PDB file of C-alpha atoms in Angstrom:
ATOM      1  CA  MET A1414       8.980  -5.772  11.405  1.00  0.00           C
ATOM      2  CA  GLY A1415       8.636  -2.522   9.652  1.00  0.00           C
ATOM      3  CA  LYS A1416       8.174   1.032  10.156  1.00  0.00           C
ATOM      4  CA  ILE A1417       4.861   2.675  10.024  1.00  0.00           C
ATOM      5  CA  PHE A1418       3.966   5.745   7.654  1.00  0.00           C
ATOM      6  CA  LEU A1419       0.965   7.031   8.619  1.00  0.00           C
ATOM      7  CA  PHE A1420      -1.555   8.778   6.126  1.00  0.00           C
ATOM      8  CA  ASP A1421      -4.775  10.444   7.068  1.00  0.00           C
ATOM      9  CA  LYS A1422      -8.098   9.939   5.498  1.00  0.00           C
ATOM     10  CA  ASP A1423      -8.749  10.306   1.405  1.00  0.00           C
ATOM     11  CA  VAL A1424      -5.540  10.090   0.242  1.00  0.00           C
ATOM     12  CA  ASP A1425      -6.148  10.142  -3.516  1.00  0.00           C
ATOM     13  CA  THR A1426      -3.885   8.603  -6.224  1.00  0.00           C
ATOM     14  CA  ASP A1427      -2.742  12.129  -7.692  1.00  0.00           C
ATOM     15  CA  GLN A1428      -1.180  12.481  -3.988  1.00  0.00           C
ATOM     16  CA  ILE A1429       0.227   9.004  -4.160  1.00  0.00           C
ATOM     17  CA  ILE A1430       2.142   9.716  -7.662  1.00  0.00           C
ATOM     18  CA  ALA A1431       1.067  12.773  -9.331  1.00  0.00           C
ATOM     19  CA  SER A1432      -0.102  12.436 -13.045  1.00  0.00           C
ATOM     20  CA  GLN A1433       2.965  14.626 -14.272  1.00  0.00           C
ATOM     21  CA  TYR A1434       5.402  11.694 -13.356  1.00  0.00           C
ATOM     22  CA  LEU A1435       3.630   9.142 -15.492  1.00  0.00           C
ATOM     23  CA  LEU A1436       5.268  10.221 -18.598  1.00  0.00           C
ATOM     24  CA  PHE A1437       8.377   9.021 -16.970  1.00  0.00           C
ATOM     25  CA  PRO A1438       8.968   5.730 -18.654  1.00  0.00           C
ATOM     26  CA  THR A1439      10.125   3.586 -15.425  1.00  0.00           C
ATOM     27  CA  PHE A1440       8.898   2.883 -12.306  1.00  0.00           C
ATOM     28  CA  ASP A1441      12.657   3.466 -11.201  1.00  0.00           C
ATOM     29  CA  GLU A1442      11.803   7.249 -12.274  1.00  0.00           C
ATOM     30  CA  MET A1443       8.562   7.686 -11.042  1.00  0.00           C
ATOM     31  CA  LYS A1444       9.059   5.815  -7.354  1.00  0.00           C
ATOM     32  CA  VAL A1445      11.214   8.664  -6.224  1.00  0.00           C
ATOM     33  CA  HIS A1446       8.105  11.077  -6.575  1.00  0.00           C
ATOM     34  CA  THR A1447       5.988   9.124  -4.230  1.00  0.00           C
ATOM     35  CA  PHE A1448       3.867  10.992  -1.831  1.00  0.00           C
ATOM     36  CA  GLU A1449       5.952  14.004  -2.819  1.00  0.00           C
ATOM     37  CA  SER A1450       2.827  16.621  -2.014  1.00  0.00           C
ATOM     38  CA  LEU A1451       2.427  15.112   1.359  1.00  0.00           C
ATOM     39  CA  ASP A1452       5.786  14.295   2.327  1.00  0.00           C
ATOM     40  CA  PRO A1453       8.638  15.298   0.102  1.00  0.00           C
ATOM     41  CA  GLU A1454      11.329  12.859   1.783  1.00  0.00           C
ATOM     42  CA  PHE A1455       8.936   9.884   1.645  1.00  0.00           C
ATOM     43  CA  ALA A1456      10.722   8.273  -1.134  1.00  0.00           C
ATOM     44  CA  ALA A1457      14.483   8.625   0.526  1.00  0.00           C
ATOM     45  CA  LYS A1458      12.781   7.316   3.840  1.00  0.00           C
ATOM     46  CA  VAL A1459      10.694   4.330   3.291  1.00  0.00           C
ATOM     47  CA  GLN A1460      12.665   0.987   3.240  1.00  0.00           C
ATOM     48  CA  PRO A1461      11.811  -2.376   2.010  1.00  0.00           C
ATOM     49  CA  GLY A1462       9.381  -4.180   4.472  1.00  0.00           C
ATOM     50  CA  ASP A1463       7.793  -0.624   5.714  1.00  0.00           C
ATOM     51  CA  PHE A1464       3.873  -0.173   5.875  1.00  0.00           C
ATOM     52  CA  ILE A1465       1.351   2.489   4.802  1.00  0.00           C
ATOM     53  CA  VAL A1466      -1.142   2.655   7.402  1.00  0.00           C
ATOM     54  CA  ALA A1467      -4.137   4.948   6.528  1.00  0.00           C
ATOM     55  CA  ASP A1468      -7.533   6.045   7.830  1.00  0.00           C
ATOM     56  CA  GLU A1469     -10.620   5.631   5.485  1.00  0.00           C
ATOM     57  CA  ASN A1470     -10.799   5.819   1.569  1.00  0.00           C
ATOM     58  CA  PHE A1471      -7.097   5.234   0.577  1.00  0.00           C
ATOM     59  CA  GLY A1472      -6.769   5.523  -3.199  1.00  0.00           C
ATOM     60  CA  CYS A1473      -9.374   7.402  -3.990  1.00  0.00           C
ATOM     61  CA  GLY A1474      -9.220   9.359  -7.512  1.00  0.00           C
ATOM     62  CA  SER A1475      -8.156   8.167 -10.683  1.00  0.00           C
ATOM     63  CA  SER A1476      -7.889   4.512 -11.481  1.00  0.00           C
ATOM     64  CA  ARG A1477      -3.916   4.611 -12.109  1.00  0.00           C
ATOM     65  CA  GLU A1478      -2.231   1.282 -11.842  1.00  0.00           C
ATOM     66  CA  GLN A1479       0.723   3.206 -11.261  1.00  0.00           C
ATOM     67  CA  ALA A1480      -0.542   4.371  -7.656  1.00  0.00           C
ATOM     68  CA  PRO A1481       0.060   0.852  -6.015  1.00  0.00           C
ATOM     69  CA  THR A1482       2.949  -0.185  -8.344  1.00  0.00           C
ATOM     70  CA  VAL A1483       5.142   2.638  -7.117  1.00  0.00           C
ATOM     71  CA  LEU A1484       4.692   2.001  -3.388  1.00  0.00           C
ATOM     72  CA  ARG A1485       5.519  -2.016  -4.433  1.00  0.00           C
ATOM     73  CA  GLU A1486       8.440  -1.036  -6.186  1.00  0.00           C
ATOM     74  CA  LEU A1487       9.335   1.062  -2.872  1.00  0.00           C
ATOM     75  CA  GLY A1488       9.271  -2.225  -1.087  1.00  0.00           C
ATOM     76  CA  VAL A1489       6.111  -1.245   0.743  1.00  0.00           C
ATOM     77  CA  LYS A1490       5.180  -4.833   2.402  1.00  0.00           C
ATOM     78  CA  ALA A1491       1.634  -3.878   2.563  1.00  0.00           C
ATOM     79  CA  VAL A1492      -0.986  -1.279   2.857  1.00  0.00           C
ATOM     80  CA  ILE A1493      -3.386  -1.241   5.784  1.00  0.00           C
ATOM     81  CA  ALA A1494      -6.540   1.108   6.098  1.00  0.00           C
ATOM     82  CA  LYS A1495      -9.911   1.866   7.495  1.00  0.00           C
ATOM     83  CA  SER A1496     -10.969   1.579   3.830  1.00  0.00           C
ATOM     84  CA  PHE A1497     -10.052   1.659   0.307  1.00  0.00           C
ATOM     85  CA  ALA A1498     -11.478   3.198  -2.620  1.00  0.00           C
ATOM     86  CA  ARG A1499     -12.421   0.041  -4.811  1.00  0.00           C
ATOM     87  CA  ILE A1500     -10.388   0.567  -7.755  1.00  0.00           C
ATOM     88  CA  PHE A1501      -7.397   1.053  -5.821  1.00  0.00           C
ATOM     89  CA  TYR A1502      -8.131  -2.112  -3.858  1.00  0.00           C
ATOM     90  CA  ARG A1503      -8.390  -4.086  -7.050  1.00  0.00           C
ATOM     91  CA  SER A1504      -5.144  -2.499  -9.002  1.00  0.00           C
ATOM     92  CA  SER A1505      -3.076  -3.379  -5.899  1.00  0.00           C
ATOM     93  CA  ILE A1506      -4.197  -7.043  -6.011  1.00  0.00           C
ATOM     94  CA  ASN A1507      -3.223  -6.724  -9.836  1.00  0.00           C
ATOM     95  CA  ILE A1508      -0.085  -5.634  -9.476  1.00  0.00           C
ATOM     96  CA  GLY A1509       0.961  -7.915  -6.197  1.00  0.00           C
ATOM     97  CA  LEU A1510       0.526  -5.070  -3.598  1.00  0.00           C
ATOM     98  CA  PRO A1511      -1.197  -6.259  -0.439  1.00  0.00           C
ATOM     99  CA  VAL A1512      -3.973  -4.563   1.331  1.00  0.00           C
ATOM    100  CA  PHE A1513      -5.731  -4.973   4.710  1.00  0.00           C
ATOM    101  CA  VAL A1514      -8.671  -3.337   6.172  1.00  0.00           C
ATOM    102  CA  CYS A1515      -8.049  -3.006  10.010  1.00  0.00           C
ATOM    103  CA  LYS A1516     -10.558  -0.411  11.548  1.00  0.00           C
ATOM    104  CA  GLU A1517      -8.458   0.313  14.496  1.00  0.00           C
ATOM    105  CA  LEU A1518      -4.419   0.549  13.674  1.00  0.00           C
ATOM    106  CA  HIS A1519      -4.451   3.905  12.723  1.00  0.00           C
ATOM    107  CA  ASP A1520      -5.955   5.433  15.515  1.00  0.00           C
ATOM    108  CA  GLU A1521      -3.557   3.870  17.921  1.00  0.00           C
ATOM    109  CA  VAL A1522      -0.015   4.368  16.085  1.00  0.00           C
ATOM    110  CA  LYS A1523       2.055   6.845  14.960  1.00  0.00           C
ATOM    111  CA  ASP A1524       4.248   7.724  12.396  1.00  0.00           C
ATOM    112  CA  GLY A1525       7.694   5.740  12.720  1.00  0.00           C
ATOM    113  CA  ASP A1526       5.814   3.058  14.840  1.00  0.00           C
ATOM    114  CA  GLU A1527       7.230  -0.405  14.375  1.00  0.00           C
ATOM    115  CA  MET A1528       4.845  -3.201  13.247  1.00  0.00           C
ATOM    116  CA  THR A1529       4.609  -6.637  11.906  1.00  0.00           C
ATOM    117  CA  LEU A1530       1.898  -8.315   9.836  1.00  0.00           C
ATOM    118  CA  ASN A1531       0.893 -12.100   9.792  1.00  0.00           C
ATOM    119  CA  MET A1532      -0.849 -12.095   5.873  1.00  0.00           C
ATOM    120  CA  GLU A1533      -2.033 -15.584   6.338  1.00  0.00           C
ATOM    121  CA  GLU A1534      -3.868 -14.907   9.619  1.00  0.00           C
ATOM    122  CA  GLY A1535      -4.584 -11.413   9.304  1.00  0.00           C
ATOM    123  CA  ILE A1536      -3.031 -10.137  12.595  1.00  0.00           C
ATOM    124  CA  ILE A1537      -1.162  -7.084  13.163  1.00  0.00           C
ATOM    125  CA  THR A1538       1.133  -6.435  16.183  1.00  0.00           C
ATOM    126  CA  ALA A1539       2.408  -2.725  16.916  1.00  0.00           C
ATOM    127  CA  ASN A1540       3.075  -1.355  20.216  1.00  0.00           C
ATOM    128  CA  GLY A1541       2.727  -4.498  22.181  1.00  0.00           C
ATOM    129  CA  LYS A1542      -0.855  -4.715  21.058  1.00  0.00           C
ATOM    130  CA  THR A1543      -2.905  -7.327  18.425  1.00  0.00           C
ATOM    131  CA  TYR A1544      -5.237  -5.868  15.802  1.00  0.00           C
ATOM    132  CA  ALA A1545      -7.615  -8.141  13.364  1.00  0.00           C
ATOM    133  CA  CYS A1546      -7.578  -7.329  10.112  1.00  0.00           C
ATOM    134  CA  THR A1547      -9.358  -8.797   6.838  1.00  0.00           C
ATOM    135  CA  LYS A1548      -7.881 -11.653   5.862  1.00  0.00           C
ATOM    136  CA  LEU A1549      -7.317 -12.735   2.174  1.00  0.00           C
ATOM    137  CA  PRO A1550      -9.073 -15.435   0.713  1.00  0.00           C
ATOM    138  CA  ALA A1551      -7.271 -18.143  -0.438  1.00  0.00           C
ATOM    139  CA  ASN A1552      -7.672 -17.433  -3.900  1.00  0.00           C
ATOM    140  CA  LEU A1553      -6.517 -13.824  -3.869  1.00  0.00           C
ATOM    141  CA  GLN A1554      -3.754 -14.972  -1.371  1.00  0.00           C
ATOM    142  CA  ALA A1555      -2.692 -17.067  -4.179  1.00  0.00           C
ATOM    143  CA  ILE A1556      -2.317 -14.409  -6.751  1.00  0.00           C
ATOM    144  CA  LEU A1557      -0.079 -12.014  -4.386  1.00  0.00           C
ATOM    145  CA  ASP A1558       1.935 -15.074  -3.860  1.00  0.00           C
ATOM    146  CA  GLN A1559       2.248 -15.042  -7.532  1.00  0.00           C
ATOM    147  CA  GLY A1560       2.972 -11.397  -7.629  1.00  0.00           C
ATOM    148  CA  GLY A1561      -0.603 -10.033  -8.707  1.00  0.00           C
ATOM    149  CA  LEU A1562      -3.173 -11.057 -10.873  1.00  0.00           C
ATOM    150  CA  LEU A1563      -0.713  -9.804 -14.071  1.00  0.00           C
ATOM    151  CA  ALA A1564       1.990 -12.045 -12.791  1.00  0.00           C
ATOM    152  CA  SER A1565      -0.513 -15.337 -11.866  1.00  0.00           C
ATOM    153  CA  LEU A1566      -1.897 -14.813 -15.630  1.00  0.00           C
ATOM    154  CA  ASP A1567       1.644 -14.979 -17.187  1.00  0.00           C
ATOM    155  CA  LYS A1568       2.618 -18.416 -15.015  1.00  0.00           C
ATOM    156  CA  GLU A1569      -0.790 -20.311 -16.870  1.00  0.00           C
ATOM    157  CA  ASP A1570       0.824 -19.947 -19.746  1.00  0.00           C
TER     158      ASP A1570
END
């Protein structure tokens, strides 16, 4: 069970982590600035196991892997959106942040609601209602289970 942080459509990677913070040498220094322009208190409020729920085109903009990485480093369990920018989706898998498409969820929940996610089955439960989301193919789930594509490749050595 985790809390929902609700975002609108077209959230770009610069809103997730602004470019001036990319100069910081560690993700610990970067992550405290996550979503700073949209919700200055986000990094202080989010807890491990919480979820991002967004409208369409989440993660549009530049192809920086730091955007999904700061979310993962803050403990976000998964991002669920109506749709994703392709590069954000791929970067998320690369670094081990689960991402799921669910067309209905965003319009039926509020910021602060609680939800559960069964990643293997692609089932979300929130406010007593069940939603189907994309079920990741076994190969992508295996990559996520190993911490992302980069971690998966390291384990093949």
